[in-house]
CSV table of C-alpha atoms in Angstrom, one decimal:
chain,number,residue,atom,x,y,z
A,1,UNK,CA,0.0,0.0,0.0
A,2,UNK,CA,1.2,3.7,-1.1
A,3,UNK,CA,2.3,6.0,1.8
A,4,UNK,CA,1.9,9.7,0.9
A,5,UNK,CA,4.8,11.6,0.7
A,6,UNK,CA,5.0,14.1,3.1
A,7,UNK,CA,5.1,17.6,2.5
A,8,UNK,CA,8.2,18.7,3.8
A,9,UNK,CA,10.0,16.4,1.6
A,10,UNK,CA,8.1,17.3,-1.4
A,11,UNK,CA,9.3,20.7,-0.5
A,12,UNK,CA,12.9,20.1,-0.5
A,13,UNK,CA,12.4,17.9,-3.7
A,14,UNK,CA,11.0,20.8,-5.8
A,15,UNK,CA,13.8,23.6,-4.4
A,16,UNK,CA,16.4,21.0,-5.4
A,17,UNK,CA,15.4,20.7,-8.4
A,18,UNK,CA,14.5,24.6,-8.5
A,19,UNK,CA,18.1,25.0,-7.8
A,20,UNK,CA,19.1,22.5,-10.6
A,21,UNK,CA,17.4,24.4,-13.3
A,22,UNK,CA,18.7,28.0,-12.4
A,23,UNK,CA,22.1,27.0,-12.2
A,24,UNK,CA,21.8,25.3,-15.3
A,25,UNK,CA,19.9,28.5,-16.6
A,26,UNK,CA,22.8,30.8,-15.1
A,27,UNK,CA,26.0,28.7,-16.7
A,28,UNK,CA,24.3,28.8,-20.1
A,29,UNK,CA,23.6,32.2,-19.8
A,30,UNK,CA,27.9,32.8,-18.6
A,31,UNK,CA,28.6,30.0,-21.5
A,32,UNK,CA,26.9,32.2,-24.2
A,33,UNK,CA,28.3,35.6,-22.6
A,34,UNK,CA,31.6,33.9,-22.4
A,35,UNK,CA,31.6,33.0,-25.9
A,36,UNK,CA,30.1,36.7,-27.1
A,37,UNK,CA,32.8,37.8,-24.9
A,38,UNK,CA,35.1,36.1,-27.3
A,39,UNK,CA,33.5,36.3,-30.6
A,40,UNK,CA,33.4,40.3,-29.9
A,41,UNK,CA,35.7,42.7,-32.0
A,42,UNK,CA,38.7,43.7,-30.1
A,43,UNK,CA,41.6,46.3,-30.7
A,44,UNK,CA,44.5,46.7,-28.6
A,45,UNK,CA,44.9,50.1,-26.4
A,46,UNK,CA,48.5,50.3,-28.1
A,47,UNK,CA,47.5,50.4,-31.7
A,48,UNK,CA,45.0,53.2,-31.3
A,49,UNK,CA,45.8,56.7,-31.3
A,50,UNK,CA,43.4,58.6,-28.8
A,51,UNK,CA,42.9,62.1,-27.7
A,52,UNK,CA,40.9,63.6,-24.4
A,53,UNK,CA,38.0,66.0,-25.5
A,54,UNK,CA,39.2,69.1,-23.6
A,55,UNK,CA,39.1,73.2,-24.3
A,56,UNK,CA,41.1,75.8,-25.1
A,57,UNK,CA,41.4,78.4,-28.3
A,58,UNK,CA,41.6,77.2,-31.8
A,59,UNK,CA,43.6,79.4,-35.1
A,60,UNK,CA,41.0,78.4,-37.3
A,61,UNK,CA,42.5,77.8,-40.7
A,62,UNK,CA,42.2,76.1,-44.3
A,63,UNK,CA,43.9,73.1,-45.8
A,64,UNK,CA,45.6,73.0,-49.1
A,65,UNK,CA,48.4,71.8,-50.7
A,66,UNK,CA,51.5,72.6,-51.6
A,67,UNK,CA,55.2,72.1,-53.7
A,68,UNK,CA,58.7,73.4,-52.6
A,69,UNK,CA,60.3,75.5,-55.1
A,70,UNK,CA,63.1,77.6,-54.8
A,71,UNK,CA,63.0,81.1,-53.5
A,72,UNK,CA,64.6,81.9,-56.8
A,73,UNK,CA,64.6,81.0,-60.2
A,74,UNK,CA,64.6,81.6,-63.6
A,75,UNK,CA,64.1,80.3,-66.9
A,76,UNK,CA,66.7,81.5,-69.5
A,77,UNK,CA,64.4,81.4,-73.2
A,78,UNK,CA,66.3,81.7,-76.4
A,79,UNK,CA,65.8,85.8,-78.0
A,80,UNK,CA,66.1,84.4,-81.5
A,81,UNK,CA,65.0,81.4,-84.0
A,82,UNK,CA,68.4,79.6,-83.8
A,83,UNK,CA,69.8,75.8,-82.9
A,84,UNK,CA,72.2,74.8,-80.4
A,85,UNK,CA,75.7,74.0,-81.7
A,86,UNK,CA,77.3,73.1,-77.8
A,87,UNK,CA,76.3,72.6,-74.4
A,88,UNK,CA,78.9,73.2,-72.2
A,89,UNK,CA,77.4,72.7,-68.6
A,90,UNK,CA,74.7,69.9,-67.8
A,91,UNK,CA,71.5,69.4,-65.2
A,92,UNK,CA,72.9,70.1,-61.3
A,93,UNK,CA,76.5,71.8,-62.7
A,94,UNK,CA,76.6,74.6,-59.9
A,95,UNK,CA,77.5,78.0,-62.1
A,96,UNK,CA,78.5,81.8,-61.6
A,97,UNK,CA,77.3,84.8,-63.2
A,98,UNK,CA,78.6,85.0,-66.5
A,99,UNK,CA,79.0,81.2,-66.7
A,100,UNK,CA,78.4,79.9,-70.9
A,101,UNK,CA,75.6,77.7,-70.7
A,102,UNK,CA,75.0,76.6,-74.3
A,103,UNK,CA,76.4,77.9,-77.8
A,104,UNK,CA,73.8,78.9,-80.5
A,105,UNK,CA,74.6,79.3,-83.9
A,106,UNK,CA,74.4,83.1,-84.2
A,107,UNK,CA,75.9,83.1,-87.9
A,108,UNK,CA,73.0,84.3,-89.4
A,109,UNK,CA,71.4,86.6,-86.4
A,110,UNK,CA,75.4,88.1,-86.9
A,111,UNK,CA,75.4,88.8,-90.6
A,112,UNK,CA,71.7,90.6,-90.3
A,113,UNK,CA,73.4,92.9,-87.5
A,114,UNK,CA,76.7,94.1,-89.1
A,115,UNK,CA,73.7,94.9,-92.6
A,116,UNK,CA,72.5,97.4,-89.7
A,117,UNK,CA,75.3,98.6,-88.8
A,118,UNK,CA,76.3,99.4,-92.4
A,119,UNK,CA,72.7,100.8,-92.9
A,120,UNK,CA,73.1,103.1,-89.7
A,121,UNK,CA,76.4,104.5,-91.1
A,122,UNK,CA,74.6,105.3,-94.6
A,123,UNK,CA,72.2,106.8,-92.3
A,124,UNK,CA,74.6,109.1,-90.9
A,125,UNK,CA,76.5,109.9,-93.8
A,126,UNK,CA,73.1,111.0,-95.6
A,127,UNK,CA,72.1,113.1,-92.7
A,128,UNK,CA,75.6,114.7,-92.4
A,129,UNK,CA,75.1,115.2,-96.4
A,130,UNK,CA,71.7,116.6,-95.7
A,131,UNK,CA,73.3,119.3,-93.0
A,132,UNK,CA,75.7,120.2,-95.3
A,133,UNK,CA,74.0,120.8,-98.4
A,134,UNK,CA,71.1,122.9,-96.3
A,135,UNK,CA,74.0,125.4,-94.6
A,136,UNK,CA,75.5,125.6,-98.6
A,137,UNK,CA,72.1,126.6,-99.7
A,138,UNK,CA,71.3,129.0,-96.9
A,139,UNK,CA,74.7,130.6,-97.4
A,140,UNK,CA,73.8,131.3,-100.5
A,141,UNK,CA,70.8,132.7,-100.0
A,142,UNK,CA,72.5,135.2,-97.1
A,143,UNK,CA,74.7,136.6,-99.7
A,144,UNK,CA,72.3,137.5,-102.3
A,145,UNK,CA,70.2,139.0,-99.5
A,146,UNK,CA,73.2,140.9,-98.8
A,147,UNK,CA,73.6,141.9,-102.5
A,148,UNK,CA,69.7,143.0,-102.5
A,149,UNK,CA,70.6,145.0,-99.1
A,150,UNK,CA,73.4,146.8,-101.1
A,151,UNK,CA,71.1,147.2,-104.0
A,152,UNK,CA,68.6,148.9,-102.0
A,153,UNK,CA,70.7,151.2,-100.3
A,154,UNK,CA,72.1,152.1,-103.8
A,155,UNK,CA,68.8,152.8,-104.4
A,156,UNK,CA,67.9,154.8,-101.6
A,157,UNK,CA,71.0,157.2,-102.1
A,158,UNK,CA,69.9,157.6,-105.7
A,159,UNK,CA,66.1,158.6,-104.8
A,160,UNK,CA,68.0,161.2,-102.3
A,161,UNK,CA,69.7,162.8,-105.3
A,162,UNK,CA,67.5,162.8,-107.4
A,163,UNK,CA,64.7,164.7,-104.9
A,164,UNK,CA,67.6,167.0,-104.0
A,165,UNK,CA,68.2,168.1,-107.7
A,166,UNK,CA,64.4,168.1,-108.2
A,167,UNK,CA,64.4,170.8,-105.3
A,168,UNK,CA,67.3,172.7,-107.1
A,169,UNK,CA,65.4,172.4,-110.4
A,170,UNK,CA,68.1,170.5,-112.1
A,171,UNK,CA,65.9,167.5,-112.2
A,172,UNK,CA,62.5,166.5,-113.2
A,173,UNK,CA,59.3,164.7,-111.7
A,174,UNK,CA,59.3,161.8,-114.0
A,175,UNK,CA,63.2,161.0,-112.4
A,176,UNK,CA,62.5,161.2,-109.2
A,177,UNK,CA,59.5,158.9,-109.3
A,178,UNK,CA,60.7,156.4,-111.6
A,179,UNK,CA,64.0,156.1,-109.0
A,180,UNK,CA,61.1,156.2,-106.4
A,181,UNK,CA,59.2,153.3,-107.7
A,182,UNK,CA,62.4,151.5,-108.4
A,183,UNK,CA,63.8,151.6,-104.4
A,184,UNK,CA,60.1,150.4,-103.6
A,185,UNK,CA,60.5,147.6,-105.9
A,186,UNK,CA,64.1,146.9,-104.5
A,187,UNK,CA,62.2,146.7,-100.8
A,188,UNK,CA,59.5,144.6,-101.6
A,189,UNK,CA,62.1,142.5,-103.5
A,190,UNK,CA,64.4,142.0,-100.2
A,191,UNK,CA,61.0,141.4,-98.3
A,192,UNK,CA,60.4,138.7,-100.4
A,193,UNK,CA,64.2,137.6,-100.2
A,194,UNK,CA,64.2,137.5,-96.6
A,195,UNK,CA,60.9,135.7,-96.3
A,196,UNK,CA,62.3,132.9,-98.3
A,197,UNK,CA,65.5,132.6,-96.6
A,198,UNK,CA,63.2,132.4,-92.8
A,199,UNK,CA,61.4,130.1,-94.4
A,200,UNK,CA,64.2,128.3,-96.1
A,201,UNK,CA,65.9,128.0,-92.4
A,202,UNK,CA,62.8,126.8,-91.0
A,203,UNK,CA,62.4,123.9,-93.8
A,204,UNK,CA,65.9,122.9,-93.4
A,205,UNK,CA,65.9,122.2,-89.7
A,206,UNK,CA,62.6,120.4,-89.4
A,207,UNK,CA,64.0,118.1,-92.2
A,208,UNK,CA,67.1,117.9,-89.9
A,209,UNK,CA,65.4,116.7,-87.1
A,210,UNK,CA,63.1,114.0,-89.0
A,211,UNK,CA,66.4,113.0,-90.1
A,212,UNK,CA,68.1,112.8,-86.8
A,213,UNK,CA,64.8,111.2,-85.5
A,214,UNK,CA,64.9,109.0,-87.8
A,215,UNK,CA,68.3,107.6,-87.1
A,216,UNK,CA,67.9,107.7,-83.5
A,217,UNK,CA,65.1,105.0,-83.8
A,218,UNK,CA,67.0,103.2,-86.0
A,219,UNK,CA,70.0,102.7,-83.8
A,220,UNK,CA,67.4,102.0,-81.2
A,221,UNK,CA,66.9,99.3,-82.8
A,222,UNK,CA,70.2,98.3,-84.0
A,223,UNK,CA,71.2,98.6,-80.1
A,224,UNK,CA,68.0,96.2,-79.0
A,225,UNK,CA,69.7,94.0,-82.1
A,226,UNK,CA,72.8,93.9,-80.4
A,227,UNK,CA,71.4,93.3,-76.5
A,228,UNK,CA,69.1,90.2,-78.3
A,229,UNK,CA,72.4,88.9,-79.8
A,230,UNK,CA,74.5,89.2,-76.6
A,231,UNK,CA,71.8,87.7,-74.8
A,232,UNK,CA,72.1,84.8,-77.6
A,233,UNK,CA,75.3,84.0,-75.6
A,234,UNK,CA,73.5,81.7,-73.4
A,235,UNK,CA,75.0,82.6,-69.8
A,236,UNK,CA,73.8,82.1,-66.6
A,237,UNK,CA,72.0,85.6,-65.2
A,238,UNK,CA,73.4,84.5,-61.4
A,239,UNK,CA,75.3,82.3,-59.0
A,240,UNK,CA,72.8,79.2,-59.2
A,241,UNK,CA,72.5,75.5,-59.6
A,242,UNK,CA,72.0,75.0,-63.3
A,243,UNK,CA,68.5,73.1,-63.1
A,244,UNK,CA,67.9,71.8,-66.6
A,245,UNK,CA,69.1,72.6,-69.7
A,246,UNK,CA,68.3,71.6,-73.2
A,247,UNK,CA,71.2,69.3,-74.6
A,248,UNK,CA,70.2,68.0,-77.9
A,249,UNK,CA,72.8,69.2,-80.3
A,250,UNK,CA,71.4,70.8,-83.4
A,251,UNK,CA,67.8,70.6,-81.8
A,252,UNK,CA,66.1,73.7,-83.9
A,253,UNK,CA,65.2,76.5,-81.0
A,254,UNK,CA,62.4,79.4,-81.8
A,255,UNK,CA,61.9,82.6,-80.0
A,256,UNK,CA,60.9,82.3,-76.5
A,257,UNK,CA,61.7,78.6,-75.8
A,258,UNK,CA,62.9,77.8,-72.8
A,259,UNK,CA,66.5,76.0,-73.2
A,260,UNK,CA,67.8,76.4,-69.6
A,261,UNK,CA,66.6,77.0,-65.7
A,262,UNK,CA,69.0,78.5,-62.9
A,263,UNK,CA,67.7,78.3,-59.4
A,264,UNK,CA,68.8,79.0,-56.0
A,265,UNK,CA,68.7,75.9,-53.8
A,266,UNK,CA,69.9,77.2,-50.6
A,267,UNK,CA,66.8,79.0,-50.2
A,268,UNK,CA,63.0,77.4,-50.9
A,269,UNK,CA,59.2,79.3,-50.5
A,270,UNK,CA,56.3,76.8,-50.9
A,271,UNK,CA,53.4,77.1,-54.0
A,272,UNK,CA,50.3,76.7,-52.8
A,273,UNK,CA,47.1,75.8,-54.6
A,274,UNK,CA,43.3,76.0,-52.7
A,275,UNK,CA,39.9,76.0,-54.2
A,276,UNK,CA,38.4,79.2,-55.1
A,277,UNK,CA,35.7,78.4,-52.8
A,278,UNK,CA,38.1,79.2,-49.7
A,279,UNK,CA,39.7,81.7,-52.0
A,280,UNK,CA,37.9,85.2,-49.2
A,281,UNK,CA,40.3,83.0,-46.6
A,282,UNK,CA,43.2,83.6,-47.7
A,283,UNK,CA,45.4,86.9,-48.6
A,284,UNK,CA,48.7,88.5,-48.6
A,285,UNK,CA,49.9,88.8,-44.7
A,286,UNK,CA,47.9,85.4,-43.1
A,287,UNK,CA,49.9,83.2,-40.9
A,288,UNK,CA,50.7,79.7,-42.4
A,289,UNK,CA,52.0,76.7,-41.3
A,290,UNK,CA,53.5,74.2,-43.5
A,291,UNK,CA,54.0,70.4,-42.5
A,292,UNK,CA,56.4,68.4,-44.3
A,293,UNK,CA,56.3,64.9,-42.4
A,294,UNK,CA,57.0,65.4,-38.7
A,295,UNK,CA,58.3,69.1,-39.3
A,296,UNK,CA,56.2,71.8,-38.7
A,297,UNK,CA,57.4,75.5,-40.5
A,298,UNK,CA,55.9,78.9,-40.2
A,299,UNK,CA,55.5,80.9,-42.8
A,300,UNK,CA,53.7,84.2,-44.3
A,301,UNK,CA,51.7,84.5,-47.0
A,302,UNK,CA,53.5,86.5,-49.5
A,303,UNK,CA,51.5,87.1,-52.5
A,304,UNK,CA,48.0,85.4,-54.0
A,305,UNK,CA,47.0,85.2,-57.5
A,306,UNK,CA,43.8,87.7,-58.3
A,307,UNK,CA,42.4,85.0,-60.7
A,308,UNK,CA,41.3,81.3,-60.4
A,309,UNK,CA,41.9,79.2,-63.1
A,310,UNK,CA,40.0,75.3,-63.4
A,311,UNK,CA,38.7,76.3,-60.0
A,312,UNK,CA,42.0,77.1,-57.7
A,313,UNK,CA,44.1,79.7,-56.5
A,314,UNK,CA,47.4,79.9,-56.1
A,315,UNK,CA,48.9,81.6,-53.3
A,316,UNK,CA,52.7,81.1,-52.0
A,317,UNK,CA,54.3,81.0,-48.7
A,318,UNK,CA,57.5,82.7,-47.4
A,319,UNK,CA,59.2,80.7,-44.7
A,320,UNK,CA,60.8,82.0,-42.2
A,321,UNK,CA,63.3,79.1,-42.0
A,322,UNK,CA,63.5,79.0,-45.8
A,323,UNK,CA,67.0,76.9,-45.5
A,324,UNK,CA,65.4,74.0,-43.3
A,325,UNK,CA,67.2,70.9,-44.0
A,326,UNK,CA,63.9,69.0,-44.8
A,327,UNK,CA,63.1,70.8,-48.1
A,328,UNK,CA,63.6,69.9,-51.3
A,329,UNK,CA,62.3,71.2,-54.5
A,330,UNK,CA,59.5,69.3,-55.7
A,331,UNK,CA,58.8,68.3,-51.7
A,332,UNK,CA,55.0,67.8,-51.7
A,333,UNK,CA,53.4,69.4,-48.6
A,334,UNK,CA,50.1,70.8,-46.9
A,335,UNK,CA,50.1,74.4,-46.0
A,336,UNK,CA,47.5,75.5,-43.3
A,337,UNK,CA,46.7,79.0,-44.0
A,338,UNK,CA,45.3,80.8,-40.4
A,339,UNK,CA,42.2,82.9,-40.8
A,340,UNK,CA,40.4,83.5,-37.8
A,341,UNK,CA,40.4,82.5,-34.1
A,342,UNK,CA,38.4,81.4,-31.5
A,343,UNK,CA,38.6,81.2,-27.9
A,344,UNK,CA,36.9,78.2,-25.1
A,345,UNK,CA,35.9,76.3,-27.1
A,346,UNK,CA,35.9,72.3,-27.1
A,347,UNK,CA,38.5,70.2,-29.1
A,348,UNK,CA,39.8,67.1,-29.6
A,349,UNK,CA,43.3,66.6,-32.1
A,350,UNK,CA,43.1,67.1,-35.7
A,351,UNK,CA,43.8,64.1,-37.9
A,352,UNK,CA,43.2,61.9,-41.0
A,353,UNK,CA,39.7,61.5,-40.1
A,354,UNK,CA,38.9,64.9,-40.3
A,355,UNK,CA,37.6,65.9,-43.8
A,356,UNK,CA,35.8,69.1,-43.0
A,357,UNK,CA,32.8,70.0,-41.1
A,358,UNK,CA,29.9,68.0,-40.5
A,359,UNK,CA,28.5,65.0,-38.4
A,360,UNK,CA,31.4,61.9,-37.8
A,361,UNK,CA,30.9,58.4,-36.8
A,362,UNK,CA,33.6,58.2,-33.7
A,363,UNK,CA,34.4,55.7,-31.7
A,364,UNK,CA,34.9,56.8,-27.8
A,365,UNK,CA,36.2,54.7,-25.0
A,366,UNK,CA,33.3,53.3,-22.2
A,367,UNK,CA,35.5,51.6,-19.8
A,368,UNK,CA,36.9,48.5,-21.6
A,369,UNK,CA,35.7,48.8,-24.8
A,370,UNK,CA,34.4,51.3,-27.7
A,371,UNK,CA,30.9,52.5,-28.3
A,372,UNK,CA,30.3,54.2,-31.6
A,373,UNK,CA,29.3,57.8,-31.6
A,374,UNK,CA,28.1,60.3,-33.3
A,375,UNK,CA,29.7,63.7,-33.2
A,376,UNK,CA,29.0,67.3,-34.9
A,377,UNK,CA,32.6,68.9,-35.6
A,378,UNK,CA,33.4,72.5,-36.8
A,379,UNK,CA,36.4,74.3,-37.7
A,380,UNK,CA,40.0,73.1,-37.5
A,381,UNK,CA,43.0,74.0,-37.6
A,382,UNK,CA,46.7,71.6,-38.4
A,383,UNK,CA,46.4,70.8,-34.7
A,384,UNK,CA,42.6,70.4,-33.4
A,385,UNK,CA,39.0,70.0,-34.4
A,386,UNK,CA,36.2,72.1,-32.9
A,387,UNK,CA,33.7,69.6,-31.1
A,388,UNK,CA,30.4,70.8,-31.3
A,389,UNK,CA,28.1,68.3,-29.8
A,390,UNK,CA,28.6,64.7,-29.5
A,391,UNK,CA,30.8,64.7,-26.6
A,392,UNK,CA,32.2,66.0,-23.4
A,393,UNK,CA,34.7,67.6,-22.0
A,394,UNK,CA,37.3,64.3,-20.6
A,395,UNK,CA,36.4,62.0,-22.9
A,396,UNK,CA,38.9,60.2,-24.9
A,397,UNK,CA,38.1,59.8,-28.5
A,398,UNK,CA,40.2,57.1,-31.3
A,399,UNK,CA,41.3,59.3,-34.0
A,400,UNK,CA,43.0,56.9,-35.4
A,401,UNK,CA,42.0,55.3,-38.7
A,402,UNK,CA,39.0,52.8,-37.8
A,403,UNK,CA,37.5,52.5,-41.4
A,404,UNK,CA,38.1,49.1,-40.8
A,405,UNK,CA,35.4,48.7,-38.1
A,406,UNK,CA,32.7,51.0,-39.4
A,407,UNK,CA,30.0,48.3,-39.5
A,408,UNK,CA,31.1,47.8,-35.7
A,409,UNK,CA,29.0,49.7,-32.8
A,410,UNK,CA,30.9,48.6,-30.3
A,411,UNK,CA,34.8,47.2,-30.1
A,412,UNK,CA,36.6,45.4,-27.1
A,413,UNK,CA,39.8,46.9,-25.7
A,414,UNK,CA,42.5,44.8,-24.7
């Protein structure tokens, strides 16, 4: 016969197995977070780069890019059509002022300037002609005004005689006008004589002058003949590093080709280039810093071109450590160009992530891992980021490349 079981023990029966079933409950439920725990992303504390949200004042500036060039240099161009016979100096060849670069063949650019020379010494034989047969012609032309003087006054003594025997009565009317009108006639006639001798004089020396002017442009031009034909004795302008040079013997060379560059390399500025956009940012005086690698350089703004062309501007940079060891022409760099400031506000460092302003996805640090957030930045400059909202002042923020994880909410820190 079946006893019942008494209470107490069905008691303890059912909180055994009570027990049972939660434990079982609770190490399935530490099994599974164990094995999230280890199927979780992870990074390690050493490979991220991270920087504590704090405040301060920010040079608010834009990015662009730039180039090392020299502080100096110049492109030699060749004055005449011509071809190169020799090249005496090559690419990096260090050279003085006065230093032959290149020979052109100046043959023909010689024989055109000794026709000019002979031209401009016909010139001035012609016009020394021209003097000399206007003083001949106006000497002649004072003498008979002398003769007509002496003719007159001849003239006039006769008209006196003759009125002074009219007045006697030894002579008659008719005489003494018909000497009358012959001394008028002899004035008129010098008048006349005179007249053509002022304007004879006048003729001569305007003619003289379009002469003389006329030579004086022409050896004008024979002199900027003989500059463009010295300067066809390819020599370097300065003390310089000889750049490049055109060395292909008998290569045909026209006017205005460049055949050689001379520049300065113990001295460098930086080319900048920016979109027009940002183009009300930038002028002539702003602060700039240039980074080349690790090496930060300050710099001033020396002088921006008034016109964009295919959408940028070019602006460049004066250094003031424009002999730094780290530059080298052709050195690709980014200028930061400073145009405004401002004061308490919140920042975290500037970095790769940074592409201008606007909501980010960032990862910030929770304890032991990484939750993703998302933050409103401003206005930057090369060494911080305006945080607008999104964070807090302490927090530490990965600014670090993490485009690997951007699928990831939330990353493990070992």
């Amino acid at each position: 016969m079946d006893r019942e079981i008494p209470k107490e023990v069905r008691r303890q029966t059912l909180r055994r197995q009570i027990i049972k079933a939660g434990a079982g409950v609770a190490g399935f439920i530490g099994l599974m977070a164990f094995i999230l725990s280890i199927l979780q992303p992870a990074v390690r504390r050493k490979d991220l780069h991270l920087s504590t949200v704090d405040r301060g004042v920010i040079e608010v500036s834009v990015n662009a890019s730039g180039k090392v060039v020299p502080a100096f240099e110049e492109i030699i161009n060749s004055p005449i059509h011509s071809r190169i016979v020799e090249v005496y100096k090559k690419g990096g060849d260090a050279v003085d002022s006065g230093t032959p670069i290149l020979k052109l063949d100046l043959q023909s650019a010689q024989t055109d300037y000794n026709k000019l020379l002979d031209e401009e010494q016909m010139k001035r034989l012609q016009l020394e002609q021209l003097r000399l047969t206007g003083r001949g012609k106006l000497s002649e032309m004072e003498m008979k005004l002398k003769i007509s003087r002496m003719e007159l006054n001849r003239k006039e003594v006769e008209l006196r005689n003759e009125r002074y025997l009219d007045s006697l009565g030894a002579g008659t009317t008719d005489k003494v006008r018909q000497t009358e009108l012959s001394y008028n006639v002899g004035q008129l006639q010098l008048s006349e004589d005179e007249q053509k001798y002022i304007n004879e004089q006048a003729l001569a020396e305007a003619e003289l002058k379009v002469r003389e002017l006329e030579l004086s442009i022409f050896r004008k031009g024979l002199a900027e003949m003989k500059r463009t034909l010295d300067d066809a004795q390819i020599r370097s302008p300065r003390k310089a590093i000889l750049t490049w040079v055109n060395s292909e013997i008998g290569a045909q060379i026209q006017p205005g080709s460049r055949i050689a560059v001379v520049s300065d390399l113990s001295s460098f500025k930086i080319e900048g280039e920016i979109a027009d956009t940002y183009g009300d940012r930038i002028a002539a005086g702003s602060k700039a810093v240039v980074k080349t690698g690790s090496e930060k350089l300050n710099g001033v703004v020396s002088e921006v071109t008034p016109l964009s062309r295919n959408g940028v501007i070019s602006f460049s940079v004066r250094l003031e450590e424009s002999s730094h060891r780290r530059l080298r022409s052709g050195l690709k760099t980014d200028v930061y160009v400073m145009n405004a400031v401002k004061d308490d506000v919140m920042r975290i460092a500037n970095a790769s992530y940074y592409t201008g302003k606007g909501a980010y996805e960032l990862f910030a640090v929770n304890g032991g891992q990484l939750l993703r957030r998302r933050v409103q930045l401003g206005d930057s400059n090369f060494e911080y980021v305006e945080v607008i909202s999104g964070l807090e002042e302490g927090d530490e923020v990965v600014v670090s490349d993490m485009s690997y994880y951007k699928e990831k909410s939330k990353l493990k820190i070992k």
